[in-house]
């Protein structure tokens, strides 16, 4: 095989590899990705006058306190939100998972508008044992699915400090403010 043909093939292959690397880099550098791991403590203020009363002091205080973990994943135009609820002893009190598309991003307010297309909820726990916030989220999202077949959801970043991997986030329609650890953020 002629020497010039080997060089031509080598240059074509090298050019193709450089172009492929450029396309991959552009895809990764321009995609908006956010992963948050959020938590909050829930209590029903209508049934417990003081949420910090010990379980032995008040008959309803233990029954009305829960911990909530929320995992938020946004990549390109896809979103997943997972609500997980736990009793004080660490046992599961239920979960709701939602998946959908990012409709819009308001950069100035750092608000993501998500059209949730699928929702699944815990079937292992009886609904009457769910935390009130979970019942509310289930109810309001089910109404929207029944009416339009899609549930609109928003995630607003109220405060963010990348140096400390911390964000304060407002989730709607659950009306929840959570402190979040930033797992990954390219926004």
PDB file of C-alpha atoms in Angstrom:
ATOM      1  CA  UNK A   1       0.000   0.000   0.000  1.00  0.00           C
ATOM      2  CA  UNK A   2       1.310   3.394  -0.915  1.00  0.00           C
ATOM      3  CA  UNK A   3       2.704   5.539   1.875  1.00  0.00           C
ATOM      4  CA  UNK A   4       0.527   8.534   0.928  1.00  0.00           C
ATOM      5  CA  UNK A   5      -2.632   6.367   1.185  1.00  0.00           C
ATOM      6  CA  UNK A   6      -1.727   5.288   4.741  1.00  0.00           C
ATOM      7  CA  UNK A   7      -1.197   8.925   5.733  1.00  0.00           C
ATOM      8  CA  UNK A   8      -4.501   9.984   4.156  1.00  0.00           C
ATOM      9  CA  UNK A   9      -6.448   7.252   5.973  1.00  0.00           C
ATOM     10  CA  UNK A  10      -4.726   8.127   9.269  1.00  0.00           C
ATOM     11  CA  UNK A  11      -5.555  11.828   8.875  1.00  0.00           C
ATOM     12  CA  UNK A  12      -9.223  11.059   8.048  1.00  0.00           C
ATOM     13  CA  UNK A  13      -9.565   8.776  11.098  1.00  0.00           C
ATOM     14  CA  UNK A  14      -7.855  11.349  13.357  1.00  0.00           C
ATOM     15  CA  UNK A  15     -10.136  14.107  12.038  1.00  0.00           C
ATOM     16  CA  UNK A  16     -13.217  11.964  12.690  1.00  0.00           C
ATOM     17  CA  UNK A  17     -12.085  11.261  16.270  1.00  0.00           C
ATOM     18  CA  UNK A  18     -11.433  14.958  16.940  1.00  0.00           C
ATOM     19  CA  UNK A  19     -14.851  15.882  15.540  1.00  0.00           C
ATOM     20  CA  UNK A  20     -16.573  13.213  17.665  1.00  0.00           C
ATOM     21  CA  UNK A  21     -14.807  14.461  20.803  1.00  0.00           C
ATOM     22  CA  UNK A  22     -15.886  18.020  19.985  1.00  0.00           C
ATOM     23  CA  UNK A  23     -19.541  16.987  19.572  1.00  0.00           C
ATOM     24  CA  UNK A  24     -19.505  15.018  22.842  1.00  0.00           C
ATOM     25  CA  UNK A  25     -17.905  17.929  24.706  1.00  0.00           C
ATOM     26  CA  UNK A  26     -20.455  20.380  23.328  1.00  0.00           C
ATOM     27  CA  UNK A  27     -23.327  18.113  24.391  1.00  0.00           C
ATOM     28  CA  UNK A  28     -21.945  17.753  27.915  1.00  0.00           C
ATOM     29  CA  UNK A  29     -20.970  21.396  28.358  1.00  0.00           C
ATOM     30  CA  UNK A  30     -24.302  22.859  27.238  1.00  0.00           C
ATOM     31  CA  UNK A  31     -26.683  20.436  28.965  1.00  0.00           C
ATOM     32  CA  UNK A  32     -28.412  21.753  32.061  1.00  0.00           C
ATOM     33  CA  UNK A  33     -28.126  19.183  34.800  1.00  0.00           C
ATOM     34  CA  UNK A  34     -29.128  19.445  38.416  1.00  0.00           C
ATOM     35  CA  UNK A  35     -29.221  16.757  41.102  1.00  0.00           C
ATOM     36  CA  UNK A  36     -30.393  17.685  44.581  1.00  0.00           C
ATOM     37  CA  UNK A  37     -30.843  15.602  47.709  1.00  0.00           C
ATOM     38  CA  UNK A  38     -33.269  17.470  49.966  1.00  0.00           C
ATOM     39  CA  UNK A  39     -34.702  16.915  53.421  1.00  0.00           C
ATOM     40  CA  UNK A  40     -37.136  18.472  55.844  1.00  0.00           C
ATOM     41  CA  UNK A  41     -38.897  17.631  59.069  1.00  0.00           C
ATOM     42  CA  UNK A  42     -42.688  17.514  58.877  1.00  0.00           C
ATOM     43  CA  UNK A  43     -45.209  17.917  61.632  1.00  0.00           C
ATOM     44  CA  UNK A  44     -48.930  18.606  61.658  1.00  0.00           C
ATOM     45  CA  UNK A  45     -49.243  21.920  63.510  1.00  0.00           C
ATOM     46  CA  UNK A  46     -53.020  21.504  63.788  1.00  0.00           C
ATOM     47  CA  UNK A  47     -52.800  18.387  65.959  1.00  0.00           C
ATOM     48  CA  UNK A  48     -49.662  19.106  67.930  1.00  0.00           C
ATOM     49  CA  UNK A  49     -49.284  22.467  69.645  1.00  0.00           C
ATOM     50  CA  UNK A  50     -45.569  21.958  70.120  1.00  0.00           C
ATOM     51  CA  UNK A  51     -43.820  19.842  67.463  1.00  0.00           C
ATOM     52  CA  UNK A  52     -40.829  19.248  69.727  1.00  0.00           C
ATOM     53  CA  UNK A  53     -42.788  17.630  72.566  1.00  0.00           C
ATOM     54  CA  UNK A  54     -41.478  14.149  73.240  1.00  0.00           C
ATOM     55  CA  UNK A  55     -43.563  11.120  72.305  1.00  0.00           C
ATOM     56  CA  UNK A  56     -44.237  10.274  75.936  1.00  0.00           C
ATOM     57  CA  UNK A  57     -45.472  13.786  76.793  1.00  0.00           C
ATOM     58  CA  UNK A  58     -48.119  14.097  74.101  1.00  0.00           C
ATOM     59  CA  UNK A  59     -50.403  11.425  72.728  1.00  0.00           C
ATOM     60  CA  UNK A  60     -50.384  12.706  69.144  1.00  0.00           C
ATOM     61  CA  UNK A  61     -46.905  14.193  68.897  1.00  0.00           C
ATOM     62  CA  UNK A  62     -45.185  10.998  67.651  1.00  0.00           C
ATOM     63  CA  UNK A  63     -47.986  10.208  65.205  1.00  0.00           C
ATOM     64  CA  UNK A  64     -47.735  13.602  63.540  1.00  0.00           C
ATOM     65  CA  UNK A  65     -43.988  13.996  62.992  1.00  0.00           C
ATOM     66  CA  UNK A  66     -42.271  12.664  59.923  1.00  0.00           C
ATOM     67  CA  UNK A  67     -39.108  13.208  57.957  1.00  0.00           C
ATOM     68  CA  UNK A  68     -39.251  13.911  54.264  1.00  0.00           C
ATOM     69  CA  UNK A  69     -36.498  13.305  51.727  1.00  0.00           C
ATOM     70  CA  UNK A  70     -36.863  14.692  48.214  1.00  0.00           C
ATOM     71  CA  UNK A  71     -34.551  13.752  45.368  1.00  0.00           C
ATOM     72  CA  UNK A  72     -34.629  16.077  42.346  1.00  0.00           C
ATOM     73  CA  UNK A  73     -32.974  15.179  39.063  1.00  0.00           C
ATOM     74  CA  UNK A  74     -33.100  17.454  36.017  1.00  0.00           C
ATOM     75  CA  UNK A  75     -31.115  16.703  32.879  1.00  0.00           C
ATOM     76  CA  UNK A  76     -31.671  18.424  29.546  1.00  0.00           C
ATOM     77  CA  UNK A  77     -35.462  18.384  29.186  1.00  0.00           C
ATOM     78  CA  UNK A  78     -36.241  15.490  31.564  1.00  0.00           C
ATOM     79  CA  UNK A  79     -37.066  15.634  35.271  1.00  0.00           C
ATOM     80  CA  UNK A  80     -37.650  13.207  38.124  1.00  0.00           C
ATOM     81  CA  UNK A  81     -38.868  14.092  41.609  1.00  0.00           C
ATOM     82  CA  UNK A  82     -38.981  11.461  44.343  1.00  0.00           C
ATOM     83  CA  UNK A  83     -40.682  12.230  47.658  1.00  0.00           C
ATOM     84  CA  UNK A  84     -39.895   9.760  50.436  1.00  0.00           C
ATOM     85  CA  UNK A  85     -41.479   9.928  53.875  1.00  0.00           C
ATOM     86  CA  UNK A  86     -40.189   8.312  57.069  1.00  0.00           C
ATOM     87  CA  UNK A  87     -41.491   7.844  60.589  1.00  0.00           C
ATOM     88  CA  UNK A  88     -39.320   8.992  63.491  1.00  0.00           C
ATOM     89  CA  UNK A  89     -38.040   5.441  63.983  1.00  0.00           C
ATOM     90  CA  UNK A  90     -36.738   5.390  60.387  1.00  0.00           C
ATOM     91  CA  UNK A  91     -39.390   3.111  58.909  1.00  0.00           C
ATOM     92  CA  UNK A  92     -40.927   4.096  55.601  1.00  0.00           C
ATOM     93  CA  UNK A  93     -44.195   6.032  55.755  1.00  0.00           C
ATOM     94  CA  UNK A  94     -44.621   6.121  51.971  1.00  0.00           C
ATOM     95  CA  UNK A  95     -43.290   7.612  48.754  1.00  0.00           C
ATOM     96  CA  UNK A  96     -44.445   9.444  45.634  1.00  0.00           C
ATOM     97  CA  UNK A  97     -42.351   9.460  42.459  1.00  0.00           C
ATOM     98  CA  UNK A  98     -42.974  11.725  39.476  1.00  0.00           C
ATOM     99  CA  UNK A  99     -41.401  11.890  36.021  1.00  0.00           C
ATOM    100  CA  UNK A 100     -41.872  14.361  33.226  1.00  0.00           C
ATOM    101  CA  UNK A 101     -40.403  17.018  30.947  1.00  0.00           C
ATOM    102  CA  UNK A 102     -39.005  20.435  31.718  1.00  0.00           C
ATOM    103  CA  UNK A 103     -41.411  22.902  30.083  1.00  0.00           C
ATOM    104  CA  UNK A 104     -39.401  26.019  30.808  1.00  0.00           C
ATOM    105  CA  UNK A 105     -36.559  27.424  32.841  1.00  0.00           C
ATOM    106  CA  UNK A 106     -36.748  30.962  34.182  1.00  0.00           C
ATOM    107  CA  UNK A 107     -33.086  31.817  34.585  1.00  0.00           C
ATOM    108  CA  UNK A 108     -33.567  35.046  36.553  1.00  0.00           C
ATOM    109  CA  UNK A 109     -35.600  33.320  39.301  1.00  0.00           C
ATOM    110  CA  UNK A 110     -33.980  29.894  38.846  1.00  0.00           C
ATOM    111  CA  UNK A 111     -37.396  28.273  38.474  1.00  0.00           C
ATOM    112  CA  UNK A 112     -37.914  25.027  36.608  1.00  0.00           C
ATOM    113  CA  UNK A 113     -41.442  24.335  35.338  1.00  0.00           C
ATOM    114  CA  UNK A 114     -42.039  20.609  34.906  1.00  0.00           C
ATOM    115  CA  UNK A 115     -44.924  18.824  33.176  1.00  0.00           C
ATOM    116  CA  UNK A 116     -45.236  15.579  35.130  1.00  0.00           C
ATOM    117  CA  UNK A 117     -46.438  12.762  32.885  1.00  0.00           C
ATOM    118  CA  UNK A 118     -46.271   9.774  35.247  1.00  0.00           C
ATOM    119  CA  UNK A 119     -46.745   9.412  38.985  1.00  0.00           C
ATOM    120  CA  UNK A 120     -46.452   6.403  41.256  1.00  0.00           C
ATOM    121  CA  UNK A 121     -47.129   6.245  44.957  1.00  0.00           C
ATOM    122  CA  UNK A 122     -46.529   3.842  47.785  1.00  0.00           C
ATOM    123  CA  UNK A 123     -48.792   0.836  47.818  1.00  0.00           C
ATOM    124  CA  UNK A 124     -47.256  -0.891  50.850  1.00  0.00           C
ATOM    125  CA  UNK A 125     -48.577   1.580  53.427  1.00  0.00           C
ATOM    126  CA  UNK A 126     -52.281   2.298  53.838  1.00  0.00           C
ATOM    127  CA  UNK A 127     -53.257   5.772  52.700  1.00  0.00           C
ATOM    128  CA  UNK A 128     -54.760   6.695  56.079  1.00  0.00           C
ATOM    129  CA  UNK A 129     -51.292   6.193  57.627  1.00  0.00           C
ATOM    130  CA  UNK A 130     -49.602   8.564  55.184  1.00  0.00           C
ATOM    131  CA  UNK A 131     -48.300  11.919  56.454  1.00  0.00           C
ATOM    132  CA  UNK A 132     -50.730  14.789  55.828  1.00  0.00           C
ATOM    133  CA  UNK A 133     -48.300  16.441  53.403  1.00  0.00           C
ATOM    134  CA  UNK A 134     -48.145  13.229  51.366  1.00  0.00           C
ATOM    135  CA  UNK A 135     -51.949  12.978  51.317  1.00  0.00           C
ATOM    136  CA  UNK A 136     -52.120  16.590  50.108  1.00  0.00           C
ATOM    137  CA  UNK A 137     -49.533  16.052  47.374  1.00  0.00           C
ATOM    138  CA  UNK A 138     -51.272  12.857  46.246  1.00  0.00           C
ATOM    139  CA  UNK A 139     -54.663  14.581  46.190  1.00  0.00           C
ATOM    140  CA  UNK A 140     -53.646  17.767  44.350  1.00  0.00           C
ATOM    141  CA  UNK A 141     -51.541  15.923  41.769  1.00  0.00           C
ATOM    142  CA  UNK A 142     -54.297  13.354  41.154  1.00  0.00           C
ATOM    143  CA  UNK A 143     -56.808  16.148  40.464  1.00  0.00           C
ATOM    144  CA  UNK A 144     -54.508  17.643  37.856  1.00  0.00           C
ATOM    145  CA  UNK A 145     -53.956  14.257  36.194  1.00  0.00           C
ATOM    146  CA  UNK A 146     -57.709  13.638  36.082  1.00  0.00           C
ATOM    147  CA  UNK A 147     -58.386  17.037  34.492  1.00  0.00           C
ATOM    148  CA  UNK A 148     -55.568  17.386  31.980  1.00  0.00           C
ATOM    149  CA  UNK A 149     -53.609  14.125  32.009  1.00  0.00           C
ATOM    150  CA  UNK A 150     -50.555  16.077  33.112  1.00  0.00           C
ATOM    151  CA  UNK A 151     -49.521  17.652  36.402  1.00  0.00           C
ATOM    152  CA  UNK A 152     -47.590  20.920  36.432  1.00  0.00           C
ATOM    153  CA  UNK A 153     -44.873  21.210  38.995  1.00  0.00           C
ATOM    154  CA  UNK A 154     -42.289  23.884  39.770  1.00  0.00           C
ATOM    155  CA  UNK A 155     -38.919  23.814  41.454  1.00  0.00           C
ATOM    156  CA  UNK A 156     -37.650  27.232  42.508  1.00  0.00           C
ATOM    157  CA  UNK A 157     -34.130  27.606  43.847  1.00  0.00           C
ATOM    158  CA  UNK A 158     -34.499  30.271  46.537  1.00  0.00           C
ATOM    159  CA  UNK A 159     -30.876  30.319  47.607  1.00  0.00           C
ATOM    160  CA  UNK A 160     -27.813  28.488  46.344  1.00  0.00           C
ATOM    161  CA  UNK A 161     -24.172  28.295  47.415  1.00  0.00           C
ATOM    162  CA  UNK A 162     -22.093  26.114  45.096  1.00  0.00           C
ATOM    163  CA  UNK A 163     -19.017  26.476  47.299  1.00  0.00           C
ATOM    164  CA  UNK A 164     -20.848  24.818  50.205  1.00  0.00           C
ATOM    165  CA  UNK A 165     -22.944  22.458  48.019  1.00  0.00           C
ATOM    166  CA  UNK A 166     -26.134  23.881  49.525  1.00  0.00           C
ATOM    167  CA  UNK A 167     -29.459  25.064  48.112  1.00  0.00           C
ATOM    168  CA  UNK A 168     -32.788  26.133  49.557  1.00  0.00           C
ATOM    169  CA  UNK A 169     -35.612  25.010  47.270  1.00  0.00           C
ATOM    170  CA  UNK A 170     -39.379  25.657  47.066  1.00  0.00           C
ATOM    171  CA  UNK A 171     -41.338  22.762  45.558  1.00  0.00           C
ATOM    172  CA  UNK A 172     -44.853  23.410  44.222  1.00  0.00           C
ATOM    173  CA  UNK A 173     -47.648  22.247  44.370  1.00  0.00           C
ATOM    174  CA  UNK A 174     -46.509  20.466  47.553  1.00  0.00           C
ATOM    175  CA  UNK A 175     -45.712  23.886  49.053  1.00  0.00           C
ATOM    176  CA  UNK A 176     -42.525  22.519  50.598  1.00  0.00           C
ATOM    177  CA  UNK A 177     -39.319  24.374  51.361  1.00  0.00           C
ATOM    178  CA  UNK A 178     -36.354  22.030  51.723  1.00  0.00           C
ATOM    179  CA  UNK A 179     -32.701  22.359  52.498  1.00  0.00           C
ATOM    180  CA  UNK A 180     -30.787  20.500  49.806  1.00  0.00           C
ATOM    181  CA  UNK A 181     -27.326  19.137  49.215  1.00  0.00           C
ATOM    182  CA  UNK A 182     -26.185  19.831  45.670  1.00  0.00           C
ATOM    183  CA  UNK A 183     -25.061  16.482  44.278  1.00  0.00           C
ATOM    184  CA  UNK A 184     -24.416  17.824  40.759  1.00  0.00           C
ATOM    185  CA  UNK A 185     -25.181  21.170  39.199  1.00  0.00           C
ATOM    186  CA  UNK A 186     -24.528  22.552  35.736  1.00  0.00           C
ATOM    187  CA  UNK A 187     -27.072  25.337  35.532  1.00  0.00           C
TER     188      UNK A 187
END
